[in-house]
Amino acid sequence: VWSSDVWSSDVCVCVFCFVFFFFCQAEDGIRDSPVTGVQTCALPILKIKISGTGLTKITDHWSKSLVDLSVESAKQAISESTILPDMIIFANTLSSYSSSQENLSTIISEKLGLSNIDSFKIESSSCSGAMAVNIAHKLLHSDDIESILVIGSEKMTDLSPSETIKATTLGESYEYTQFFGITMNSLYALFSRLYMENYNISSEALS
């Protein structure tokens, strides 16, 4: 759940995931009369773990760009790990609106000195970070990727209050929700009023 304070501030979170294998030995004794012996096979067991994390303080970073925040937290995550990432997934919703910038995964990978690896951006409104982790988890089950750096970052302080409200509404339907002027703030207010009416709770108790 994002509060208005978080939406109007800057934050970056990095998760560095990697995969490792161990093998389980399976044995099956063959007891047919013409044949004796033991049949063996090695079964690979896939494990995925977080090898490093990075986080910037949730506050107003006026002197830092979206790229600066992402690189800062990414370096923290990499420093905690013993390996380098094979891929970078950048999760963000509003970079083109709040920072007038796209292609951020490539720019960030170059700043980290990792321009030789694949990178891409995931946008899924307020679920962008969770979606990036989910995609990373699935990719790590492939045979080609052993480690992924997941970066989730938003920078809101460069927007005015009215621009912030408009920005957060971009995740809703333009043909319906935005067209009628409904904002995330008004939706939260409606949900809160409905909750208070259904459960007979005062606004003071809810707050």
PDB file of C-alpha atoms in Angstrom:
ATOM      1  CA  VAL A   1       0.000   0.000   0.000  1.00  0.00           C
ATOM      2  CA  TRP A   2       1.435   3.331  -1.049  1.00  0.00           C
ATOM      3  CA  SER A   3       0.711   6.376   1.092  1.00  0.00           C
ATOM      4  CA  SER A   4       0.628   9.903  -0.282  1.00  0.00           C
ATOM      5  CA  ASP A   5       3.975  10.561   1.393  1.00  0.00           C
ATOM      6  CA  VAL A   6       5.628   7.717  -0.517  1.00  0.00           C
ATOM      7  CA  TRP A   7       4.039   8.720  -3.792  1.00  0.00           C
ATOM      8  CA  SER A   8       5.386  12.251  -3.423  1.00  0.00           C
ATOM      9  CA  SER A   9       8.907  11.122  -2.512  1.00  0.00           C
ATOM     10  CA  ASP A  10      11.759   9.238  -4.171  1.00  0.00           C
ATOM     11  CA  VAL A  11      12.672   5.640  -3.505  1.00  0.00           C
ATOM     12  CA  CYS A  12      14.773   2.908  -5.055  1.00  0.00           C
ATOM     13  CA  VAL A  13      14.991  -0.743  -4.042  1.00  0.00           C
ATOM     14  CA  CYS A  14      17.294  -3.381  -5.529  1.00  0.00           C
ATOM     15  CA  VAL A  15      17.149  -7.137  -5.177  1.00  0.00           C
ATOM     16  CA  PHE A  16      19.990  -9.296  -6.493  1.00  0.00           C
ATOM     17  CA  CYS A  17      18.863 -12.872  -7.102  1.00  0.00           C
ATOM     18  CA  PHE A  18      20.873 -15.841  -8.254  1.00  0.00           C
ATOM     19  CA  VAL A  19      20.349 -19.543  -8.746  1.00  0.00           C
ATOM     20  CA  PHE A  20      22.416 -22.515  -7.617  1.00  0.00           C
ATOM     21  CA  PHE A  21      22.119 -26.259  -8.098  1.00  0.00           C
ATOM     22  CA  PHE A  22      22.624 -29.305  -5.968  1.00  0.00           C
ATOM     23  CA  PHE A  23      22.069 -32.891  -7.010  1.00  0.00           C
ATOM     24  CA  CYS A  24      19.991 -35.639  -5.462  1.00  0.00           C
ATOM     25  CA  GLN A  25      21.215 -39.168  -6.121  1.00  0.00           C
ATOM     26  CA  ALA A  26      18.444 -41.664  -6.891  1.00  0.00           C
ATOM     27  CA  GLU A  27      19.100 -45.385  -6.861  1.00  0.00           C
ATOM     28  CA  ASP A  28      16.939 -48.250  -8.030  1.00  0.00           C
ATOM     29  CA  GLY A  29      18.008 -51.828  -7.390  1.00  0.00           C
ATOM     30  CA  ILE A  30      17.414 -54.096 -10.385  1.00  0.00           C
ATOM     31  CA  ARG A  31      16.229 -57.477  -9.232  1.00  0.00           C
ATOM     32  CA  ASP A  32      15.314 -59.200 -12.498  1.00  0.00           C
ATOM     33  CA  SER A  33      16.870 -62.657 -12.582  1.00  0.00           C
ATOM     34  CA  PRO A  34      18.940 -62.105 -15.749  1.00  0.00           C
ATOM     35  CA  VAL A  35      20.298 -58.773 -14.535  1.00  0.00           C
ATOM     36  CA  THR A  36      21.746 -57.642 -11.226  1.00  0.00           C
ATOM     37  CA  GLY A  37      23.051 -54.251 -10.224  1.00  0.00           C
ATOM     38  CA  VAL A  38      21.977 -50.762  -9.289  1.00  0.00           C
ATOM     39  CA  GLN A  39      20.641 -48.097 -11.643  1.00  0.00           C
ATOM     40  CA  THR A  40      21.552 -44.559 -10.627  1.00  0.00           C
ATOM     41  CA  CYS A  41      20.593 -41.111 -11.824  1.00  0.00           C
ATOM     42  CA  ALA A  42      21.434 -37.596 -10.625  1.00  0.00           C
ATOM     43  CA  LEU A  43      18.437 -35.310 -10.267  1.00  0.00           C
ATOM     44  CA  PRO A  44      19.168 -31.567 -10.372  1.00  0.00           C
ATOM     45  CA  ILE A  45      17.450 -29.528  -7.665  1.00  0.00           C
ATOM     46  CA  LEU A  46      17.061 -25.820  -8.448  1.00  0.00           C
ATOM     47  CA  LYS A  47      17.330 -23.260  -5.656  1.00  0.00           C
ATOM     48  CA  ILE A  48      16.909 -19.493  -6.006  1.00  0.00           C
ATOM     49  CA  LYS A  49      18.111 -17.097  -3.329  1.00  0.00           C
ATOM     50  CA  ILE A  50      18.650 -13.388  -2.767  1.00  0.00           C
ATOM     51  CA  SER A  51      22.355 -12.675  -2.622  1.00  0.00           C
ATOM     52  CA  GLY A  52      22.209  -8.929  -2.052  1.00  0.00           C
ATOM     53  CA  THR A  53      19.892  -5.974  -1.474  1.00  0.00           C
ATOM     54  CA  GLY A  54      20.134  -2.200  -1.734  1.00  0.00           C
ATOM     55  CA  LEU A  55      17.850   0.603  -0.616  1.00  0.00           C
ATOM     56  CA  THR A  56      17.826   4.378  -0.717  1.00  0.00           C
ATOM     57  CA  LYS A  57      16.076   6.433   1.945  1.00  0.00           C
ATOM     58  CA  ILE A  58      12.462   7.351   1.149  1.00  0.00           C
ATOM     59  CA  THR A  59      12.720  11.119   1.071  1.00  0.00           C
ATOM     60  CA  ASP A  60      13.109  14.069  -1.308  1.00  0.00           C
ATOM     61  CA  HIS A  61      16.323  13.569  -3.301  1.00  0.00           C
ATOM     62  CA  TRP A  62      16.450  16.922  -5.066  1.00  0.00           C
ATOM     63  CA  SER A  63      20.097  16.612  -6.073  1.00  0.00           C
ATOM     64  CA  LYS A  64      19.833  13.066  -7.440  1.00  0.00           C
ATOM     65  CA  SER A  65      18.277  11.788 -10.636  1.00  0.00           C
ATOM     66  CA  LEU A  66      16.344   8.576 -11.149  1.00  0.00           C
ATOM     67  CA  VAL A  67      19.498   7.054 -12.614  1.00  0.00           C
ATOM     68  CA  ASP A  68      21.583   8.199  -9.620  1.00  0.00           C
ATOM     69  CA  LEU A  69      19.193   6.548  -7.148  1.00  0.00           C
ATOM     70  CA  SER A  70      19.079   3.337  -9.167  1.00  0.00           C
ATOM     71  CA  VAL A  71      22.852   3.082  -9.508  1.00  0.00           C
ATOM     72  CA  GLU A  72      23.367   3.832  -5.801  1.00  0.00           C
ATOM     73  CA  SER A  73      21.094   1.034  -4.600  1.00  0.00           C
ATOM     74  CA  ALA A  74      22.296  -1.344  -7.319  1.00  0.00           C
ATOM     75  CA  LYS A  75      25.894  -0.964  -6.155  1.00  0.00           C
ATOM     76  CA  GLN A  76      24.792  -1.800  -2.606  1.00  0.00           C
ATOM     77  CA  ALA A  77      23.134  -4.996  -3.807  1.00  0.00           C
ATOM     78  CA  ILE A  78      26.090  -6.039  -5.964  1.00  0.00           C
ATOM     79  CA  SER A  79      28.556  -5.370  -3.150  1.00  0.00           C
ATOM     80  CA  GLU A  80      26.737  -7.905  -0.962  1.00  0.00           C
ATOM     81  CA  SER A  81      27.014 -10.619  -3.590  1.00  0.00           C
ATOM     82  CA  THR A  82      29.968 -12.695  -4.737  1.00  0.00           C
ATOM     83  CA  ILE A  83      28.863 -12.746  -8.399  1.00  0.00           C
ATOM     84  CA  LEU A  84      27.870 -10.262 -11.092  1.00  0.00           C
ATOM     85  CA  PRO A  85      24.419 -10.261 -12.705  1.00  0.00           C
ATOM     86  CA  ASP A  86      23.716 -11.864 -16.076  1.00  0.00           C
ATOM     87  CA  MET A  87      20.724  -9.597 -16.596  1.00  0.00           C
ATOM     88  CA  ILE A  88      19.150  -6.390 -15.266  1.00  0.00           C
ATOM     89  CA  ILE A  89      15.393  -5.899 -14.915  1.00  0.00           C
ATOM     90  CA  PHE A  90      14.341  -2.314 -14.196  1.00  0.00           C
ATOM     91  CA  ALA A  91      10.860  -1.773 -12.740  1.00  0.00           C
ATOM     92  CA  ASN A  92       9.348   1.681 -13.106  1.00  0.00           C
ATOM     93  CA  THR A  93       6.009   3.247 -14.002  1.00  0.00           C
ATOM     94  CA  LEU A  94       6.478   6.980 -14.463  1.00  0.00           C
ATOM     95  CA  SER A  95       9.997   7.689 -15.735  1.00  0.00           C
ATOM     96  CA  SER A  96       8.796   9.109 -19.059  1.00  0.00           C
ATOM     97  CA  TYR A  97       6.386  11.431 -17.210  1.00  0.00           C
ATOM     98  CA  SER A  98       8.348  12.369 -14.084  1.00  0.00           C
ATOM     99  CA  SER A  99      11.893  12.313 -15.474  1.00  0.00           C
ATOM    100  CA  SER A 100      11.381  12.616 -19.263  1.00  0.00           C
ATOM    101  CA  GLN A 101      13.514   9.515 -19.669  1.00  0.00           C
ATOM    102  CA  GLU A 102      13.122   6.021 -21.116  1.00  0.00           C
ATOM    103  CA  ASN A 103      15.658   3.302 -21.985  1.00  0.00           C
ATOM    104  CA  LEU A 104      16.713   3.447 -18.346  1.00  0.00           C
ATOM    105  CA  SER A 105      17.768  -0.189 -18.045  1.00  0.00           C
ATOM    106  CA  THR A 106      20.452   0.374 -20.685  1.00  0.00           C
ATOM    107  CA  ILE A 107      21.616   3.654 -19.156  1.00  0.00           C
ATOM    108  CA  ILE A 108      21.820   2.124 -15.678  1.00  0.00           C
ATOM    109  CA  SER A 109      23.694  -0.949 -16.893  1.00  0.00           C
ATOM    110  CA  GLU A 110      26.277   1.315 -18.574  1.00  0.00           C
ATOM    111  CA  LYS A 111      26.690   3.350 -15.371  1.00  0.00           C
ATOM    112  CA  LEU A 112      27.310   0.090 -13.498  1.00  0.00           C
ATOM    113  CA  GLY A 113      29.885  -1.054 -16.062  1.00  0.00           C
ATOM    114  CA  LEU A 114      27.605  -3.918 -17.117  1.00  0.00           C
ATOM    115  CA  SER A 115      26.784  -2.857 -20.674  1.00  0.00           C
ATOM    116  CA  ASN A 116      27.576  -6.343 -22.007  1.00  0.00           C
ATOM    117  CA  ILE A 117      24.507  -7.974 -20.401  1.00  0.00           C
ATOM    118  CA  ASP A 118      20.834  -7.970 -21.347  1.00  0.00           C
ATOM    119  CA  SER A 119      18.562  -5.438 -19.660  1.00  0.00           C
ATOM    120  CA  PHE A 120      14.960  -4.332 -20.004  1.00  0.00           C
ATOM    121  CA  LYS A 121      12.230  -2.373 -18.258  1.00  0.00           C
ATOM    122  CA  ILE A 122       8.968  -3.685 -16.793  1.00  0.00           C
ATOM    123  CA  GLU A 123       5.952  -1.427 -16.269  1.00  0.00           C
ATOM    124  CA  SER A 124       2.870  -2.704 -14.466  1.00  0.00           C
ATOM    125  CA  SER A 125       1.553   0.374 -12.645  1.00  0.00           C
ATOM    126  CA  SER A 126       1.977   0.095  -8.856  1.00  0.00           C
ATOM    127  CA  CYS A 127       2.766  -3.616  -9.223  1.00  0.00           C
ATOM    128  CA  SER A 128       5.871  -2.992 -11.362  1.00  0.00           C
ATOM    129  CA  GLY A 129       8.344  -4.008  -8.647  1.00  0.00           C
ATOM    130  CA  ALA A 130       6.495  -7.190  -7.737  1.00  0.00           C
ATOM    131  CA  MET A 131       6.132  -8.090 -11.414  1.00  0.00           C
ATOM    132  CA  ALA A 132       9.876  -7.626 -11.981  1.00  0.00           C
ATOM    133  CA  VAL A 133      10.695 -10.002  -9.125  1.00  0.00           C
ATOM    134  CA  ASN A 134       8.171 -12.512 -10.462  1.00  0.00           C
ATOM    135  CA  ILE A 135       9.660 -12.404 -13.984  1.00  0.00           C
ATOM    136  CA  ALA A 136      13.182 -12.707 -12.570  1.00  0.00           C
ATOM    137  CA  HIS A 137      12.168 -15.776 -10.583  1.00  0.00           C
ATOM    138  CA  LYS A 138      10.778 -17.430 -13.724  1.00  0.00           C
ATOM    139  CA  LEU A 139      13.819 -16.533 -15.845  1.00  0.00           C
ATOM    140  CA  LEU A 140      16.166 -18.007 -13.255  1.00  0.00           C
ATOM    141  CA  HIS A 141      14.572 -21.390 -13.897  1.00  0.00           C
ATOM    142  CA  SER A 142      15.992 -21.325 -17.427  1.00  0.00           C
ATOM    143  CA  ASP A 143      19.333 -22.877 -18.360  1.00  0.00           C
ATOM    144  CA  ASP A 144      20.921 -19.653 -19.639  1.00  0.00           C
ATOM    145  CA  ILE A 145      20.648 -17.235 -16.679  1.00  0.00           C
ATOM    146  CA  GLU A 146      22.215 -17.670 -13.259  1.00  0.00           C
ATOM    147  CA  SER A 147      21.833 -14.213 -11.710  1.00  0.00           C
ATOM    148  CA  ILE A 148      19.528 -11.219 -12.181  1.00  0.00           C
ATOM    149  CA  LEU A 149      19.671  -7.722 -10.729  1.00  0.00           C
ATOM    150  CA  VAL A 150      16.147  -6.372 -10.144  1.00  0.00           C
ATOM    151  CA  ILE A 151      15.839  -2.603  -9.682  1.00  0.00           C
ATOM    152  CA  GLY A 152      12.621  -0.840  -8.691  1.00  0.00           C
ATOM    153  CA  SER A 153      12.724   2.938  -8.687  1.00  0.00           C
ATOM    154  CA  GLU A 154      10.415   5.961  -8.780  1.00  0.00           C
ATOM    155  CA  LYS A 155      11.198   9.673  -8.484  1.00  0.00           C
ATOM    156  CA  MET A 156       8.245  11.923  -7.697  1.00  0.00           C
ATOM    157  CA  THR A 157       9.707  15.052  -6.104  1.00  0.00           C
ATOM    158  CA  ASP A 158      10.220  16.758  -9.469  1.00  0.00           C
ATOM    159  CA  LEU A 159       6.439  16.841  -9.954  1.00  0.00           C
ATOM    160  CA  SER A 160       3.993  19.354  -8.536  1.00  0.00           C
ATOM    161  CA  PRO A 161       1.098  18.027  -6.383  1.00  0.00           C
ATOM    162  CA  SER A 162      -1.326  18.225  -9.318  1.00  0.00           C
ATOM    163  CA  GLU A 163       1.173  16.489 -11.612  1.00  0.00           C
ATOM    164  CA  THR A 164       1.668  13.753  -9.011  1.00  0.00           C
ATOM    165  CA  ILE A 165      -2.090  13.127  -8.894  1.00  0.00           C
ATOM    166  CA  LYS A 166      -2.216  12.947 -12.691  1.00  0.00           C
ATOM    167  CA  ALA A 167       0.815  10.676 -12.815  1.00  0.00           C
ATOM    168  CA  THR A 168      -0.622   8.142 -10.379  1.00  0.00           C
ATOM    169  CA  THR A 169      -3.858   8.092 -12.391  1.00  0.00           C
ATOM    170  CA  LEU A 170      -2.030   6.955 -15.540  1.00  0.00           C
ATOM    171  CA  GLY A 171      -2.350   3.369 -14.332  1.00  0.00           C
ATOM    172  CA  GLU A 172      -6.132   3.573 -14.676  1.00  0.00           C
ATOM    173  CA  SER A 173      -8.196   3.316 -17.855  1.00  0.00           C
ATOM    174  CA  TYR A 174      -8.000   6.488 -19.963  1.00  0.00           C
ATOM    175  CA  GLU A 175     -11.299   5.748 -21.761  1.00  0.00           C
ATOM    176  CA  TYR A 176     -13.217   5.359 -18.506  1.00  0.00           C
ATOM    177  CA  THR A 177     -11.546   6.299 -15.222  1.00  0.00           C
ATOM    178  CA  GLN A 178      -9.354   9.179 -16.412  1.00  0.00           C
ATOM    179  CA  PHE A 179     -11.986  10.463 -18.839  1.00  0.00           C
ATOM    180  CA  PHE A 180     -14.403  11.147 -15.999  1.00  0.00           C
ATOM    181  CA  GLY A 181     -11.739  12.820 -13.864  1.00  0.00           C
ATOM    182  CA  ILE A 182     -11.479  10.037 -11.311  1.00  0.00           C
ATOM    183  CA  THR A 183      -8.100   9.998  -9.534  1.00  0.00           C
ATOM    184  CA  MET A 184      -6.417   7.469  -7.272  1.00  0.00           C
ATOM    185  CA  ASN A 185      -6.947   9.897  -4.377  1.00  0.00           C
ATOM    186  CA  SER A 186     -10.696  10.043  -5.006  1.00  0.00           C
ATOM    187  CA  LEU A 187     -10.874   6.244  -5.371  1.00  0.00           C
ATOM    188  CA  TYR A 188      -9.122   5.807  -2.018  1.00  0.00           C
ATOM    189  CA  ALA A 189     -11.580   8.287  -0.472  1.00  0.00           C
ATOM    190  CA  LEU A 190     -14.555   6.361  -1.896  1.00  0.00           C
ATOM    191  CA  PHE A 191     -13.182   3.035  -0.664  1.00  0.00           C
ATOM    192  CA  SER A 192     -12.572   4.537   2.780  1.00  0.00           C
ATOM    193  CA  ARG A 193     -16.096   5.932   3.006  1.00  0.00           C
ATOM    194  CA  LEU A 194     -17.576   2.596   1.907  1.00  0.00           C
ATOM    195  CA  TYR A 195     -15.480   0.777   4.510  1.00  0.00           C
ATOM    196  CA  MET A 196     -16.533   3.165   7.281  1.00  0.00           C
ATOM    197  CA  GLU A 197     -20.206   2.785   6.368  1.00  0.00           C
ATOM    198  CA  ASN A 198     -20.083  -1.022   6.124  1.00  0.00           C
ATOM    199  CA  TYR A 199     -18.236  -1.504   9.410  1.00  0.00           C
ATOM    200  CA  ASN A 200     -19.522   1.559  11.313  1.00  0.00           C
ATOM    201  CA  ILE A 201     -16.050   3.022  11.806  1.00  0.00           C
ATOM    202  CA  SER A 202     -15.347   6.732  12.263  1.00  0.00           C
ATOM    203  CA  SER A 203     -12.777   8.610  10.203  1.00  0.00           C
ATOM    204  CA  GLU A 204     -10.741   9.185  13.379  1.00  0.00           C
ATOM    205  CA  ALA A 205     -10.622   5.431  14.070  1.00  0.00           C
ATOM    206  CA  LEU A 206      -9.669   4.682  10.458  1.00  0.00           C
ATOM    207  CA  SER A 207      -6.857   7.217  10.490  1.00  0.00           C
TER     208      SER A 207
END
